[in-house]
C-alpha positions as MATLAB code, in Angstrom:
seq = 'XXXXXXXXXXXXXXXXXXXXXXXXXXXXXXXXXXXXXXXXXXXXXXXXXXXXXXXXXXXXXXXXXXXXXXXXXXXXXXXXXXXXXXXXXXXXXXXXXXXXXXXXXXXXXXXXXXXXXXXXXXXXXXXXXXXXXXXXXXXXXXXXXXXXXXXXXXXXXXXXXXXXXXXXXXXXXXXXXXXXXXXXXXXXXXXXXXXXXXXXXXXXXXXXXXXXXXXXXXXXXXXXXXXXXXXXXXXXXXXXXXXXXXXXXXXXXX';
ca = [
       0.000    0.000    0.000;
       2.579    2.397    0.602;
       4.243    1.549   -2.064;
       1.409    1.973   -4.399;
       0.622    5.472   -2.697;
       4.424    6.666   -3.042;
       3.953    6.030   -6.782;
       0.941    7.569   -7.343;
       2.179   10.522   -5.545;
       5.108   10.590   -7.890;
       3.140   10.191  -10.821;
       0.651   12.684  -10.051;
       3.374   15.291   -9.576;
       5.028   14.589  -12.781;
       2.417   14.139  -14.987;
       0.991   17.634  -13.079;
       3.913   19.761  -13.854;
       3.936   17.932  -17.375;
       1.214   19.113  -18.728;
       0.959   22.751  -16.703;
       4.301   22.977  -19.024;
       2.580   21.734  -21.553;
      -0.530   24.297  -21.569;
       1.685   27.186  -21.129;
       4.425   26.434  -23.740;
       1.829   26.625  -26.656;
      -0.644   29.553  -26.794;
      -3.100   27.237  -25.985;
      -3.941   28.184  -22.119;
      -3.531   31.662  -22.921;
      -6.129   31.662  -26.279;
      -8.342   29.512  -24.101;
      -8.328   32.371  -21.230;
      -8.253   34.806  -23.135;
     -11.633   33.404  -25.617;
     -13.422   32.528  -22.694;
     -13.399   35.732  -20.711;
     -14.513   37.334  -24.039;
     -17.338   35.162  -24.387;
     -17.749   35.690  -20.461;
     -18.071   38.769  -20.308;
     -20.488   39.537  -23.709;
     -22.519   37.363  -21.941;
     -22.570   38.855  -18.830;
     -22.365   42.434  -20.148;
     -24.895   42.021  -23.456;
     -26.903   39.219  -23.439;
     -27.882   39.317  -19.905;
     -28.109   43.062  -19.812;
     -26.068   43.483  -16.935;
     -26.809   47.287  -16.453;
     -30.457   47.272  -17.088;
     -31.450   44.775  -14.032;
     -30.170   47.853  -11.568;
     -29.059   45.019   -9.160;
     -25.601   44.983   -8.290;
     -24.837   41.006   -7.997;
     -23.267   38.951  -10.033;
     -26.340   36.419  -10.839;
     -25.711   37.258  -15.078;
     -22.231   36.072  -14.303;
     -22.945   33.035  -13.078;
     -25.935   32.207  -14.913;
     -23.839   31.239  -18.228;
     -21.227   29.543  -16.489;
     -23.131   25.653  -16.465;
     -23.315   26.806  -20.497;
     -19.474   28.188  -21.261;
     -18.094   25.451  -19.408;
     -19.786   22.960  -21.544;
     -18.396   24.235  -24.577;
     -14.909   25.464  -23.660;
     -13.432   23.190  -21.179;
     -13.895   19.993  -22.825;
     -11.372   21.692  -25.212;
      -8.819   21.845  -22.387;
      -9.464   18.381  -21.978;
      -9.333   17.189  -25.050;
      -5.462   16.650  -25.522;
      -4.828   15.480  -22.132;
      -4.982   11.462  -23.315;
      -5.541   11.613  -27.212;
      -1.722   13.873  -27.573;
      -0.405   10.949  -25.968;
      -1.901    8.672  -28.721;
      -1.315   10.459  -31.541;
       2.626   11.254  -30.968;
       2.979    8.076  -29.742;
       4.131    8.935  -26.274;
       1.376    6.518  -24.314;
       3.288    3.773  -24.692;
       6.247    5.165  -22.912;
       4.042    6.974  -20.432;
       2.739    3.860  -19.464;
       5.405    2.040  -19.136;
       7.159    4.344  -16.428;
       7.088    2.755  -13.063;
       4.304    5.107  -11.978;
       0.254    3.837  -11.558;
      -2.477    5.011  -13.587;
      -4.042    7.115  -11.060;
      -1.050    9.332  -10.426;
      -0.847    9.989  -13.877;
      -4.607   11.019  -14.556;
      -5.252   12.627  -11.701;
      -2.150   15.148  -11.982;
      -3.482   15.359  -15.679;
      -7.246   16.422  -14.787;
      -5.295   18.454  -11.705;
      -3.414   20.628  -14.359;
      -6.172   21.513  -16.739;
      -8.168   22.152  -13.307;
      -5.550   24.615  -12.358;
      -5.666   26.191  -16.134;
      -9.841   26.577  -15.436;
      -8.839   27.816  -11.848;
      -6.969   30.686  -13.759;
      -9.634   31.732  -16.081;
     -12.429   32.285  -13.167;
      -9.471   34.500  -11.058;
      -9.238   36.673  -13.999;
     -12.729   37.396  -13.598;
     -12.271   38.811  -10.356;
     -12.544   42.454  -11.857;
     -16.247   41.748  -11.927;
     -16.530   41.379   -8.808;
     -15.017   44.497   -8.069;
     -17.072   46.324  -10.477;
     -20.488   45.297   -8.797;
     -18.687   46.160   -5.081;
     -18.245   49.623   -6.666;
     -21.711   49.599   -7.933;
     -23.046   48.445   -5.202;
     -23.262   46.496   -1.945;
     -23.321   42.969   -3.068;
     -23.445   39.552   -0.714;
     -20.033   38.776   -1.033;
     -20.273   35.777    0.704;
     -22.575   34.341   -1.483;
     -20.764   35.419   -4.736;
     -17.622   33.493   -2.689;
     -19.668   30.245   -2.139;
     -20.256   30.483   -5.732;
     -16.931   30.419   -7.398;
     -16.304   28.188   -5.079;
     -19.336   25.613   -6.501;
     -17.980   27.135   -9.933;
     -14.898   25.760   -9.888;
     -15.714   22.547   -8.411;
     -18.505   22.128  -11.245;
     -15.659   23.257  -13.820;
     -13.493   19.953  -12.177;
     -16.768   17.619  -13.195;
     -16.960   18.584  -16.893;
     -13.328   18.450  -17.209;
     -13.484   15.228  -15.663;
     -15.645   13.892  -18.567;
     -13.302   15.372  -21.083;
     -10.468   14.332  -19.824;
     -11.962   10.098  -19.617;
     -13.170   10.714  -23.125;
      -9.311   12.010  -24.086;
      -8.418    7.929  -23.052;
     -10.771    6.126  -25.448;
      -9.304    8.078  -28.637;
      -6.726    9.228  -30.545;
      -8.330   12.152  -31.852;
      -8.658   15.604  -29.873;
     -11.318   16.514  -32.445;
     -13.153   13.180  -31.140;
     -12.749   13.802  -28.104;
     -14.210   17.562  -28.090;
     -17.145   16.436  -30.480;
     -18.316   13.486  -27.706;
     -17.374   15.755  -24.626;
     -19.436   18.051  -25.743;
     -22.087   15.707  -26.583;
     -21.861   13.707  -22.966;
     -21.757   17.618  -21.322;
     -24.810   18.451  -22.577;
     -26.706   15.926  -21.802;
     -25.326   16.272  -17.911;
     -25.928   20.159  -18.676;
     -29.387   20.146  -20.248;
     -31.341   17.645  -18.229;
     -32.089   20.312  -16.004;
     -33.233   22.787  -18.308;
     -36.664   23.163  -17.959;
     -37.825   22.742  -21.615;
     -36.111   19.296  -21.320;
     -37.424   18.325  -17.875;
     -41.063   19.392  -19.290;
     -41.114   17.119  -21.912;
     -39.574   13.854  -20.401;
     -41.787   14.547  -17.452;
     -44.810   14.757  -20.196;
     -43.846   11.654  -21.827;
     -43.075    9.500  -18.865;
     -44.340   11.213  -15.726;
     -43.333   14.154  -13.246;
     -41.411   11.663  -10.811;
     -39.156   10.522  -14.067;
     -38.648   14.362  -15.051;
     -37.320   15.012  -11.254;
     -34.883   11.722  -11.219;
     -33.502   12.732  -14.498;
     -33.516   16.525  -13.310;
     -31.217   15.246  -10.650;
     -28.593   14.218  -12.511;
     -28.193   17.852  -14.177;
     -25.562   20.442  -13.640;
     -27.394   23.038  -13.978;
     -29.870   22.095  -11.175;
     -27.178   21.572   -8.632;
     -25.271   24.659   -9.527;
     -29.111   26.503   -9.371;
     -28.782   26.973   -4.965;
     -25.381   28.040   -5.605;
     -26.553   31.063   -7.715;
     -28.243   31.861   -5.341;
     -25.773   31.625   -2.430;
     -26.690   28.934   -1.079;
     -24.479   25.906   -0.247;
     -26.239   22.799   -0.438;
     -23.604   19.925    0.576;
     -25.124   17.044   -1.185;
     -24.754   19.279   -4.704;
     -21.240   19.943   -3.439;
     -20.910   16.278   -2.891;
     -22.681   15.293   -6.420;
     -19.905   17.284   -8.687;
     -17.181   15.381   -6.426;
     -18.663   12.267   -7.046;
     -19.213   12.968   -9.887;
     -15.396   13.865  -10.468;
     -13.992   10.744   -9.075;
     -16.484    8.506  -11.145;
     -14.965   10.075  -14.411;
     -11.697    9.907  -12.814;
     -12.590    6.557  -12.518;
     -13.074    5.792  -15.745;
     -10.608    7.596  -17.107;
      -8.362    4.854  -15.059;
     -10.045    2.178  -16.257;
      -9.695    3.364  -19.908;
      -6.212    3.727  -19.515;
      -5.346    0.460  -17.917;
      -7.414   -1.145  -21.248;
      -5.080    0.753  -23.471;
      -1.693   -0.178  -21.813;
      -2.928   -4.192  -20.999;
      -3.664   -3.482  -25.369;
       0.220   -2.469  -26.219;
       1.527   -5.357  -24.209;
];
């Protein structure tokens, strides 16, 4: 057991300072950050009409995060196991005396740290609503906070995905894909109809398993722990995965 956990460690910490090197060595992290707090802020700013709801809190800001995260981080994740593939690196990856684990959690733990960035570089909106304003900063707190744990479960799907292909395009396409669904079945329009074709207790469960319904209390500065506990669950069942996917792949090669 301790030896297992000494290896992990290792391989978490190199595989985390791998690919932080990696994200910041091509103008990847920094066209990510600097796309998304673009689309961030039009959002915020334009389509939500920031100005015009004469309330100075940062419910626009959050509202579009569930929706921005679904499209932009599975792009961060997209490389983290299909770059190995397709410049052949997995195999010798694999074969370092390091387990699985190690190595995919320090990979999810760097493109977490890249999504960490992006939402501290929206900190000037919260200053601009303290100078408008008195706002609950607590509550916009506890909400970054359920923010960035949220942004850990859709990179966690991305990053599983990365392991079953070689492709980053893939990989984006059916992150995307397995995002929305996790993202949408909360959205009212959706819940409506399932719970029309197969009953208001089905609409609920399925409700339940949405993003955008756990991340709802949070908006409002509330913390609910079981929502808090759903996105890390649901993070270390992707994680999970990812493991498994990876072990299938190197048990392949030899």
């Amino acid at each position: 057991m301790k030896v297992w956990l000494e290896d992990t460690l290792t391989g978490l910490r190199a595989s985390y300072l791998r690919e932080l090197r990696a994200y910041f060595a091509t103008p990847l992290a920094y066209v990510f950050i600097a796309i998304f707090l673009m689309m961030l802020g039009f959002f915020t700013w334009e389509a939500s009409r920031f100005f015009d709801t004469g309330a100075a809190d940062l419910s626009p800001f959050f509202y579009w995060h569930p929706w921005l995260f679904m499209i932009f981080l599975p792009a961060l994740s997209m490389r983290l196991w299909a770059d190995e593939g397709a410049d052949g690196t997995a195999e010798l990856l694999l074969s370092l005396p390091m387990t699985i684990t190690g190595l995919a959690t320090g990979k999810l733990l760097a493109a977490w740290t890249v999504a960490a960035l992006s939402l501290v570089f929206t900190f000037p909106m919260w200053i601009t609503v303290n100078y408008l304003g008195s706002p609950d900063n607590a509550s916009i707190m506890l909400t970054y906070m359920m923010s960035l744990v949220m942004a850990g479960a859709y990179l966690s799907i991305g990053a599983a995905v990365s392991a079953l292909v070689n492709s980053q395009v893939l990989a984006y396409i059916i992150g995307v894909v397995i995002a929305f669904a996790f993202t949408a079945a909360g959205w009212p329009m959706v819940t409506g109809a399932v719970a029309g074709m197969l009953g208001a207790a089905v609409g609920d469960l399925v409700a339940q398993f949405s993003f955008l319904t756990h991340f709802e209390t949070a908006e409002r500065g509330v913390l609910e722990f079981r929502s808090f506990l759903f996105f890390i669950g649901f993070v270390a069942l992707w994680l999970a995965l990812n493991v498994i996917w990876v072990s299938q792949r190197r048990s392949a090669a030899r």
